[in-house]
CSV table of C-alpha atoms and ligand atoms in Angstrom, one decimal:
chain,number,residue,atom,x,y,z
P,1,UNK,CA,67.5,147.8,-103.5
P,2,UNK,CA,67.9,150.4,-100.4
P,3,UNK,CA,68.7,148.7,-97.4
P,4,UNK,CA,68.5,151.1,-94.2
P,5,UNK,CA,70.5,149.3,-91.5
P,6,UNK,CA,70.5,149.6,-87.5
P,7,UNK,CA,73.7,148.5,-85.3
P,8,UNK,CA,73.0,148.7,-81.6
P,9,UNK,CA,75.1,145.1,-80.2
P,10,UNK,CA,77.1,146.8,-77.7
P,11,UNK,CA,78.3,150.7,-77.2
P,12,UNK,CA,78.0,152.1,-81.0
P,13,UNK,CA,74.7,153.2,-82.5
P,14,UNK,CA,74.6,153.3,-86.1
P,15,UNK,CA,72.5,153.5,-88.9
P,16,UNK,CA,73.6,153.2,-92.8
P,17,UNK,CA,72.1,153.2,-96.4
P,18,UNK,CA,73.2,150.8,-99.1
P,19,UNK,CA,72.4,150.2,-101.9
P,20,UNK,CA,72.0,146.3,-103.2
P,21,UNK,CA,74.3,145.6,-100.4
P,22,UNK,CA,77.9,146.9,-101.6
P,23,UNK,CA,77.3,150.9,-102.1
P,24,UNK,CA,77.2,152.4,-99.1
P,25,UNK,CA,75.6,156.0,-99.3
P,26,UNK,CA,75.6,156.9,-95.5
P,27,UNK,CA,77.4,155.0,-92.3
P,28,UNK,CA,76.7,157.0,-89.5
P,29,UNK,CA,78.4,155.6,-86.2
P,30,UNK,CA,77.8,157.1,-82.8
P,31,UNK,CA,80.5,155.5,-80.5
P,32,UNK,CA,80.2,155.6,-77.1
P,33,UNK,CA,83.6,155.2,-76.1
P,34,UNK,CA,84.3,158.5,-74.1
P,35,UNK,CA,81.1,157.7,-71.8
P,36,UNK,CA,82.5,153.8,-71.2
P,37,UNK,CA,86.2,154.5,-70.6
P,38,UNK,CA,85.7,156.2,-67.2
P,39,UNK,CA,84.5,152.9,-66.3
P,40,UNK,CA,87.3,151.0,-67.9
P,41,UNK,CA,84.7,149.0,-69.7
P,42,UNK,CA,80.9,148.8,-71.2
P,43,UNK,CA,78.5,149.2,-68.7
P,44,UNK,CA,75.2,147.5,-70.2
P,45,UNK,CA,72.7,149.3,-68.4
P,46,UNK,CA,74.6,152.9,-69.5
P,47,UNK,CA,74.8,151.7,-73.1
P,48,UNK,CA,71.1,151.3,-73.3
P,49,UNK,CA,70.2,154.5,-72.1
P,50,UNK,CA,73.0,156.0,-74.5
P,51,UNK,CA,71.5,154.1,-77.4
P,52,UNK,CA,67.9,155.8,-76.9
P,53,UNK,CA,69.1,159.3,-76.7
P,54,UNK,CA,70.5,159.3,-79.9
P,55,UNK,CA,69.2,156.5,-82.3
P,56,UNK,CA,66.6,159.2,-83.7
P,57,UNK,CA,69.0,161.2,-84.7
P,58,UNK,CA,71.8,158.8,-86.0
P,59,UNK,CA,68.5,157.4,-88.6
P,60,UNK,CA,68.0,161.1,-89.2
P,61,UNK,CA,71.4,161.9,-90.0
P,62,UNK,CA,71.9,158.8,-92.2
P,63,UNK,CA,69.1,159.5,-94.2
P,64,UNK,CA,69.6,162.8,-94.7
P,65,UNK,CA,73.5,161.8,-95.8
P,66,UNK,CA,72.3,159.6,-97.9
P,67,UNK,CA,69.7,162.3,-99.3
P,68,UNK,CA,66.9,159.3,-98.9
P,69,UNK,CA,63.5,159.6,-96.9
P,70,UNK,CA,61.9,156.3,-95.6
P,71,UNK,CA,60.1,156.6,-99.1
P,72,UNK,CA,62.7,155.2,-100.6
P,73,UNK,CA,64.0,152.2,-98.6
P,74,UNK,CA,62.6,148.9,-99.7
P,75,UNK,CA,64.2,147.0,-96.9
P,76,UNK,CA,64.9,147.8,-92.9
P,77,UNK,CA,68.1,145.2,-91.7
P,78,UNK,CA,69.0,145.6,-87.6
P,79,UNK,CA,71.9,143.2,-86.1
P,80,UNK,CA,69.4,140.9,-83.7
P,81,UNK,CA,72.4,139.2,-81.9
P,82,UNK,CA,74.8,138.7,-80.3
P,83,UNK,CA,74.9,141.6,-78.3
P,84,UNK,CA,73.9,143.1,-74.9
P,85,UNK,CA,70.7,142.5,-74.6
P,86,UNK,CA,69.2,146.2,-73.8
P,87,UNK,CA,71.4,147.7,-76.0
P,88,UNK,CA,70.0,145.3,-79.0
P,89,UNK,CA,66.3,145.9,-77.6
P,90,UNK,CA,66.4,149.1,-78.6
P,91,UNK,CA,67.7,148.8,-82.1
P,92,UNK,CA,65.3,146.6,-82.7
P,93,UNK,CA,62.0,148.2,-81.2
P,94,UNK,CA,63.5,151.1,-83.4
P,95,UNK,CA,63.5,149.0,-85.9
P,96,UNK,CA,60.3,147.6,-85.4
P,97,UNK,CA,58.6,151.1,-85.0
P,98,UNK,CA,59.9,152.5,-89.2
P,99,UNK,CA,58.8,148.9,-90.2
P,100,UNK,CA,55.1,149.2,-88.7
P,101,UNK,CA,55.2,152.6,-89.6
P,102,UNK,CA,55.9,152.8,-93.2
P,103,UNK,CA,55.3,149.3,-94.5
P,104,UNK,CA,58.7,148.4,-95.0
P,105,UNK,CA,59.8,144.6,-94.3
P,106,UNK,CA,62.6,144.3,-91.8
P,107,UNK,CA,65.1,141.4,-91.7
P,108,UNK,CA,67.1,140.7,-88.8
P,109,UNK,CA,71.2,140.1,-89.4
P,110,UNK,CA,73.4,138.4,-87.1
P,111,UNK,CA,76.4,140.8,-86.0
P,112,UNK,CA,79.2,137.9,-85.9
P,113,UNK,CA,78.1,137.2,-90.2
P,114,UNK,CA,78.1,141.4,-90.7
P,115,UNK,CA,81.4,141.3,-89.5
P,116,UNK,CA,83.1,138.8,-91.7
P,117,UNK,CA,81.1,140.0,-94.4
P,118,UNK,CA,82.6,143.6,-93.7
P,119,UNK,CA,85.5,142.6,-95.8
P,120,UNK,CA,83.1,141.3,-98.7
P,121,UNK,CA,81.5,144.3,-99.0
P,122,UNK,CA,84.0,146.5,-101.2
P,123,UNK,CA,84.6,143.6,-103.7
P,124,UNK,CA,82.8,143.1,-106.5
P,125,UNK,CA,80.7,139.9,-106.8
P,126,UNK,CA,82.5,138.5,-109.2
P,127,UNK,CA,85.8,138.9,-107.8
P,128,UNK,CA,84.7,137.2,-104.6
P,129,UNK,CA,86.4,133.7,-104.4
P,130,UNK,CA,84.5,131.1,-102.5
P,131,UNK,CA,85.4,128.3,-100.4
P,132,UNK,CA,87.3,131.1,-98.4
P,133,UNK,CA,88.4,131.1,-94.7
P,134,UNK,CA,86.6,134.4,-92.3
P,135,UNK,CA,88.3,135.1,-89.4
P,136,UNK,CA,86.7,137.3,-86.8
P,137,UNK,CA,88.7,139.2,-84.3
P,138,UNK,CA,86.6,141.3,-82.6
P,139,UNK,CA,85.8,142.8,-79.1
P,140,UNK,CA,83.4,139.7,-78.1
P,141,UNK,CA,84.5,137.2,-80.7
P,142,UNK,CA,87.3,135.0,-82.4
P,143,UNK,CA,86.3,132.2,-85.0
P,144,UNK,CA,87.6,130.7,-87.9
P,145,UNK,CA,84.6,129.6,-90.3
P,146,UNK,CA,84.5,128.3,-93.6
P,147,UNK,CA,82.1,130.4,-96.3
P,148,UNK,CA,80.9,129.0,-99.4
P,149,UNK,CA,78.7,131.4,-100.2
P,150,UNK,CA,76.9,134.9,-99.0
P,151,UNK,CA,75.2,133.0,-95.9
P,152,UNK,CA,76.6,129.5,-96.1
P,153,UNK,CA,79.0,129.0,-93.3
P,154,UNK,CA,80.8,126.0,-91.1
P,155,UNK,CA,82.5,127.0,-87.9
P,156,UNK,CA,85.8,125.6,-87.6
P,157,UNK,CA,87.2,127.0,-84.3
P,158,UNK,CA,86.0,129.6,-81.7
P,159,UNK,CA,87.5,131.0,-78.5
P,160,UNK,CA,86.6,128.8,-75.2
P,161,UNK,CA,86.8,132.0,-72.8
P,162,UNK,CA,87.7,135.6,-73.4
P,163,UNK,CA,87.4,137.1,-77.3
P,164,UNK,CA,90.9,138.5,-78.8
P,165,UNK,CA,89.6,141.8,-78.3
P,166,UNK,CA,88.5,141.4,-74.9
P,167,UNK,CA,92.0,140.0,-74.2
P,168,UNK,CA,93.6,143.0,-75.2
P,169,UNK,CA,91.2,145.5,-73.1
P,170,UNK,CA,92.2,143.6,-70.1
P,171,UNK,CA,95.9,143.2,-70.5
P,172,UNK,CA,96.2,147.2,-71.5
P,173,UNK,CA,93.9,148.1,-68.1
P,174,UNK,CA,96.4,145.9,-66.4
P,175,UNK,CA,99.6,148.0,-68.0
P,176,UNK,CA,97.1,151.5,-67.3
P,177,UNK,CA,96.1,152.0,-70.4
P,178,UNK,CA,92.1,153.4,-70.8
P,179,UNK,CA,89.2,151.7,-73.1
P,180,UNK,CA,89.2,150.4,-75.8
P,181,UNK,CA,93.3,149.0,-74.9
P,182,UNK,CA,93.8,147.5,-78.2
P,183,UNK,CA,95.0,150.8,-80.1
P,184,UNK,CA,97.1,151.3,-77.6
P,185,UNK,CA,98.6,147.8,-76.7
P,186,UNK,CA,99.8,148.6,-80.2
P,187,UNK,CA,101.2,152.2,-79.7
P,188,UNK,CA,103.0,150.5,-76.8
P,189,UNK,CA,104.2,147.6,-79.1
P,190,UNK,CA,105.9,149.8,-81.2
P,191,UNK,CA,108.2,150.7,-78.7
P,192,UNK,CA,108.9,147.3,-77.3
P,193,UNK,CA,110.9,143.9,-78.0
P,194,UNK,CA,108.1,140.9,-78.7
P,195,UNK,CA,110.8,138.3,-78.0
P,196,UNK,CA,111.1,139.8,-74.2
P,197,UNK,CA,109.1,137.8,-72.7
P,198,UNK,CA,107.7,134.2,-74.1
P,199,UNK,CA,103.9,134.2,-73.6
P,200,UNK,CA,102.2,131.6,-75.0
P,201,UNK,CA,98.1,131.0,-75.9
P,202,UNK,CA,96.1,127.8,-74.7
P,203,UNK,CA,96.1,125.0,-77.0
P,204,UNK,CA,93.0,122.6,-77.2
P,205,UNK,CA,94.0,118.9,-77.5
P,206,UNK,CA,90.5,118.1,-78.7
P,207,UNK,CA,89.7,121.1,-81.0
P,208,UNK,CA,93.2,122.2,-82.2
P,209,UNK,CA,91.6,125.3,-84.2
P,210,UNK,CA,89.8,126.7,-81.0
P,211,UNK,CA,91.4,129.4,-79.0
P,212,UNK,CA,92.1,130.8,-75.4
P,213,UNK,CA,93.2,133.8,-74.2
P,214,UNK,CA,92.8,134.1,-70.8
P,215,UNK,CA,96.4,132.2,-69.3
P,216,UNK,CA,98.7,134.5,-71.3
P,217,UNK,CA,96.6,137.3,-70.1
P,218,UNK,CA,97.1,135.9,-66.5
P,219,UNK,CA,101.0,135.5,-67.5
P,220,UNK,CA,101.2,139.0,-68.2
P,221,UNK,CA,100.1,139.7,-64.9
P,222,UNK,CA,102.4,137.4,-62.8
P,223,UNK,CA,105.5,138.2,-65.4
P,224,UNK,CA,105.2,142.2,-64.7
P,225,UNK,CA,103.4,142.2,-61.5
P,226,UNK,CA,105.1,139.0,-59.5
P,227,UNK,CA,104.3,136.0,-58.4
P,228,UNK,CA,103.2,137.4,-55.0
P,229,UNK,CA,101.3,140.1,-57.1
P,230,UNK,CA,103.5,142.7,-54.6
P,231,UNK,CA,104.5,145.1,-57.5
P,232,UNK,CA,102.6,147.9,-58.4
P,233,UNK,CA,102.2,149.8,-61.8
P,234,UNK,CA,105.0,152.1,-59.9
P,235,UNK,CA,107.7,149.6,-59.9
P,236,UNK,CA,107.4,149.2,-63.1
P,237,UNK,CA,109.5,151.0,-66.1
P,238,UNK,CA,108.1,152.4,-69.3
P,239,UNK,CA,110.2,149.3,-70.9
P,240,UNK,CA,109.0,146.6,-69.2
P,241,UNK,CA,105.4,147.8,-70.2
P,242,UNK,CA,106.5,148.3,-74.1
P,243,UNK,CA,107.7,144.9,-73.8
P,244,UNK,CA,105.0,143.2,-72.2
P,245,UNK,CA,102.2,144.6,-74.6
P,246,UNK,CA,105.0,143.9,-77.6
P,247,UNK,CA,105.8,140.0,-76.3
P,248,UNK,CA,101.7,139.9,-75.7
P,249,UNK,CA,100.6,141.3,-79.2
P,250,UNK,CA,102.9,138.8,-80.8
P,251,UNK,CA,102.2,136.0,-78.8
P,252,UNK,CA,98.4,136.5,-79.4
P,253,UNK,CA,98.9,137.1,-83.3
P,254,UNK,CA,100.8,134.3,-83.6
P,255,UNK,CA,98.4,131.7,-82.2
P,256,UNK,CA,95.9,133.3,-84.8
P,257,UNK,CA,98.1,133.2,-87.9
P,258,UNK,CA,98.9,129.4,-86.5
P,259,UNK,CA,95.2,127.9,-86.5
P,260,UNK,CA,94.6,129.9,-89.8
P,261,UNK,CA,97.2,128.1,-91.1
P,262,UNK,CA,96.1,124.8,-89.7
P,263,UNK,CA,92.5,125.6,-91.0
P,264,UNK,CA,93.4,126.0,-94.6
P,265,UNK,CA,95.0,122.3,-94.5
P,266,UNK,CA,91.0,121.2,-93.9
P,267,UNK,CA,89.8,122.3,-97.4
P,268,UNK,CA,90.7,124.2,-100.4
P,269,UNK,CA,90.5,127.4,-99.6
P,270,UNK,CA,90.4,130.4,-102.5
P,271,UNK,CA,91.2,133.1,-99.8
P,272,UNK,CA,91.1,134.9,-96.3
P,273,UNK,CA,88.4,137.5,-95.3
P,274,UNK,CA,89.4,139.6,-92.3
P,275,UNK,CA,86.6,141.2,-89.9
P,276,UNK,CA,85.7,142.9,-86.2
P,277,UNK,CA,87.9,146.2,-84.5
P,278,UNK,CA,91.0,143.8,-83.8
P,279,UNK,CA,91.2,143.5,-87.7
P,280,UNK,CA,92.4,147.6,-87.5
P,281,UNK,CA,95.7,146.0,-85.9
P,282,UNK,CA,98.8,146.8,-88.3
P,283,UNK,CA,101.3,144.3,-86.8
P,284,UNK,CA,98.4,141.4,-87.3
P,285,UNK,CA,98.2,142.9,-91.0
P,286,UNK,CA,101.9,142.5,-91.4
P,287,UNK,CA,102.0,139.0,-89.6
P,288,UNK,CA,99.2,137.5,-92.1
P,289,UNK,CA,100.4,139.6,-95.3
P,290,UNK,CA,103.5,137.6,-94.7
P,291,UNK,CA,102.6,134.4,-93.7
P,292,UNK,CA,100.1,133.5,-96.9
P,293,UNK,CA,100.2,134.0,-100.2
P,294,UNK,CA,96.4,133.9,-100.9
P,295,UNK,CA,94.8,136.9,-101.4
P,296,UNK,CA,94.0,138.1,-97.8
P,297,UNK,CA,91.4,140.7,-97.7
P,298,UNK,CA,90.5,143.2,-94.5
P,299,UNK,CA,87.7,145.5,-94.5
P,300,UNK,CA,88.4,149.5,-94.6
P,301,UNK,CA,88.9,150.9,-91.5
P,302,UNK,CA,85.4,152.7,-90.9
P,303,UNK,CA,83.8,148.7,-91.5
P,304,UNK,CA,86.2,147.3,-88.9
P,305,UNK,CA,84.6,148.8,-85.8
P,306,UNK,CA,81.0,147.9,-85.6
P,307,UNK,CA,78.8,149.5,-88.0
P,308,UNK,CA,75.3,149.6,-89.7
P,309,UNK,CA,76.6,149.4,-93.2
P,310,UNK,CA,77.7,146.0,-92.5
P,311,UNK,CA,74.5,145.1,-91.2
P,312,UNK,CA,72.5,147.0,-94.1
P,313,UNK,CA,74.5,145.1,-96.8
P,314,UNK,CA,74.5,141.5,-95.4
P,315,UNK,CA,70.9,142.4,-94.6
P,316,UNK,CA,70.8,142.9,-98.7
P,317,UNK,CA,72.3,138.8,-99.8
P,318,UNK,CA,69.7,137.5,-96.3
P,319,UNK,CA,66.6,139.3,-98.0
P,320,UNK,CA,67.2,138.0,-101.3
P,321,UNK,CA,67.7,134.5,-100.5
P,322,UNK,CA,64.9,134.4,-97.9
P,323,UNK,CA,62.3,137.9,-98.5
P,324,UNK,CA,60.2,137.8,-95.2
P,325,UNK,CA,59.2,140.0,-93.0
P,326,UNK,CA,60.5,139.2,-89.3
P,327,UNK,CA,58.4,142.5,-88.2
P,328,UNK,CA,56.5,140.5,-85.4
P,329,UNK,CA,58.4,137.3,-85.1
P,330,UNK,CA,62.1,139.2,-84.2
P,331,UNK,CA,63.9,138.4,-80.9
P,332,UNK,CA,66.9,140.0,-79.8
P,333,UNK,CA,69.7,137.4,-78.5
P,334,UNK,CA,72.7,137.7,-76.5
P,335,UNK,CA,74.5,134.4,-78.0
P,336,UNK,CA,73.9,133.4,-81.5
P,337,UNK,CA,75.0,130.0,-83.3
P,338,UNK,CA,75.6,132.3,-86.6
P,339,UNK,CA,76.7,129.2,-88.6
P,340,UNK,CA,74.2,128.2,-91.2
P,341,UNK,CA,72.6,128.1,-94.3
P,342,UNK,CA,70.4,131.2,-95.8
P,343,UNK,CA,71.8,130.8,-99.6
P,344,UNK,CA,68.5,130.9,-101.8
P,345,UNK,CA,69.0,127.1,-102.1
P,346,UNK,CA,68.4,126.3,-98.5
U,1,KG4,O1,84.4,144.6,-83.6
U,1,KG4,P1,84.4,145.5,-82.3
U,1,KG4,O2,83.8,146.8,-82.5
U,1,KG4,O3,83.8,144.7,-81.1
U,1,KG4,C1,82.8,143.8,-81.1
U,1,KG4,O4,81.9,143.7,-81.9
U,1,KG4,O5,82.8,143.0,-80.1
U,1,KG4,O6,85.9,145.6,-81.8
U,1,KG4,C2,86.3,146.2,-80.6
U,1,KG4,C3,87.5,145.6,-80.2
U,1,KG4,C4,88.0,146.1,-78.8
U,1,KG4,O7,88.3,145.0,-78.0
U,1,KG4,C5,89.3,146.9,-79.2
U,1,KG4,O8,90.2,147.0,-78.1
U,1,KG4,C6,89.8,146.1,-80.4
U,1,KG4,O9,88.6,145.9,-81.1
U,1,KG4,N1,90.7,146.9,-81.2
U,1,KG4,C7,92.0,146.6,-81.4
U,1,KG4,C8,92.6,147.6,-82.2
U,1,KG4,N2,91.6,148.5,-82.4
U,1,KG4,C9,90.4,148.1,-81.8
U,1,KG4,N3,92.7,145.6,-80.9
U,1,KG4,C10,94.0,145.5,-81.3
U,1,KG4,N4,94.6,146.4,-82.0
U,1,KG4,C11,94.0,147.5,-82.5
U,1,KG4,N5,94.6,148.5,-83.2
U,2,ZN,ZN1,81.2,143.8,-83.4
């Protein structure tokens, strides 16, 4: 089965073809990172507009990689939520449009589930162990969620305020890095001594496996800036920066690797399954790889980042288990519970 998919959640367009949801025969990704950093962030209203200049030609280009024509795709999957909510409108009314067009069914995937599926998707079936634990560290979410099966989830923690990802934008704007910070929190890691300073993550009395991030981002601030806030990026050195992002990359990574390991005491779990941009992160790689001895699994690098092949081959395991068309009945959402059941027994 073809599956053409469509990623438009925040500030990449992309569009993919895969086949019966693991062979991926195009992933084009058209990020707009150097149009967002001048602004230190993503600016909703500019992503929109991005995403309708070029989604045309980022479908074009996939299919044309892929050496398919519409002819040839059975099925049409586009990430409905969560996202921004222009940015996913046009994906969607794109999406919409080939699907009215051509007579082709179109499913709508929830970004959050492409993501942990990311990891999934360059495993065989039958090497896929299930219960497992997914872990998303991305720019707008962190959750820990059992999966028994392709669709068949149970969230066991989630942040309360900013995402992992989000945490490390702001902390490297704070040390003057640019947008996306996370690559270069890292860089700047390298350099540094994580036992400099002793940050620590919130803790949850009531829900010990949910997470927060935005106190040791406020520590960073009042540890290198001052109590008084009276410093000034000026006053301080090149070290103290390589520390601070090394002390606030291990701090952060340790809290994760912490509730993982407090999640796998819930059930028996056959392994870990890695997903979202934060996933790229080598120290976390090291910090899990050795922490557990279950096979932990992270998705390639170009399935980290969002992407449409994600979406196109979760799209693939959705359609089976449930074949409708959503043409007409699709909404695009900004928050999404994504836990559930979609398994063919449902
Ligand atoms: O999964 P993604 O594209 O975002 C959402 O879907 O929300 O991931 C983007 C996030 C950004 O916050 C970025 O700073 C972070 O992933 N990121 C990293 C690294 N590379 C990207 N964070 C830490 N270390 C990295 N090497
Ligand atoms: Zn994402």
């Amino acid at each position: 089965m073809h599956i053409l998919g469509i990623e438009s959640t925040c500030d990449e367009t992309s569009c993919a073809i895969v086949v019966d949801g693991k062979k991926i025969l195009s992933n084009v990704i058209n990020s707009q990172i150097d149009i967002q950093a001048p602004y230190g962030g993503v600016v909703p209203e500019l992503a929109s507009r991005h995403h309708i200049e070029v989604i045309s030609k980022v479908v074009h280009d996939a299919l044309e990689q892929a050496d398919c024509t519409l002819d040839d795709i059975d099925v049409i999957a586009v990430a409905k939520g969560p996202g921004l909510i222009g940015a996913l409108l046009v994906g969607i009314h794109y999406a919409q449009g080939l699907s009215w067009s051509k007579n082709i069914p179109l499913i709508g995937v929830n970004h959050i589930e492409a993501h942990l599926y990311s990891a999934l998707m360059s495993i065989e079936d039958s090497e896929v162990q299930f219960p497992s634990l997914g872990v998303v560290l991305s720019g707008g979410h962190t959750s820990l969620v059992r999966i028994d099966d392709y669709g068949v989830y149970t969230l066991l923690g989630q942040t309360q305020d900013d995402a992992i990802g989000e945490a490390f934008d702001k902390v490297a704007k704070m040390l003057g890095q640019p947008y996306p910070g996370g690559p270069h929190i890292e860089r700047l890691a390298k350099e540094g001594n994580p036992n400099s300073y002793a940050f620590r993550c919130g803790q949850m009395k009531n829900a010990p496996l949910d997470f927060s991030f935005s106190g040791i981002k406020t520590s960073v601030l009042y540890k290198l800036f001052g109590n008084d806030l009276s410093k000034t990026l000026k006053d301080i050195s090149d070290g103290e920066i390589q520390n601070a992002a090394a002390s606030f990359q291990h701090a952060a990574f340790s809290d994760i690797v912490q509730k993982i390991d407090r999640a796998l005491t819930t059930f028996d779990c056959q392994a870990l399954y890695f997903g979202g941009g934060v996933t790229q992160n080598r120290y976390l790689r090291d910090l899990v790889a050795g922490k557990f001895s279950l096979p932990c699994h992270f998705p390639p690098k170009e399935l980290c980042l969002d992407n449409a092949a994600m979406i196109a081959g979760l799209g693939y395991y959705a359609y089976k288990a449930n074949p409708i068309d959503e043409m007409l009945s699709i909404t695009a959402k900004t928050r999404f519970p994504f836990v559930g059941n979609t398994s063919p027994t449902a």
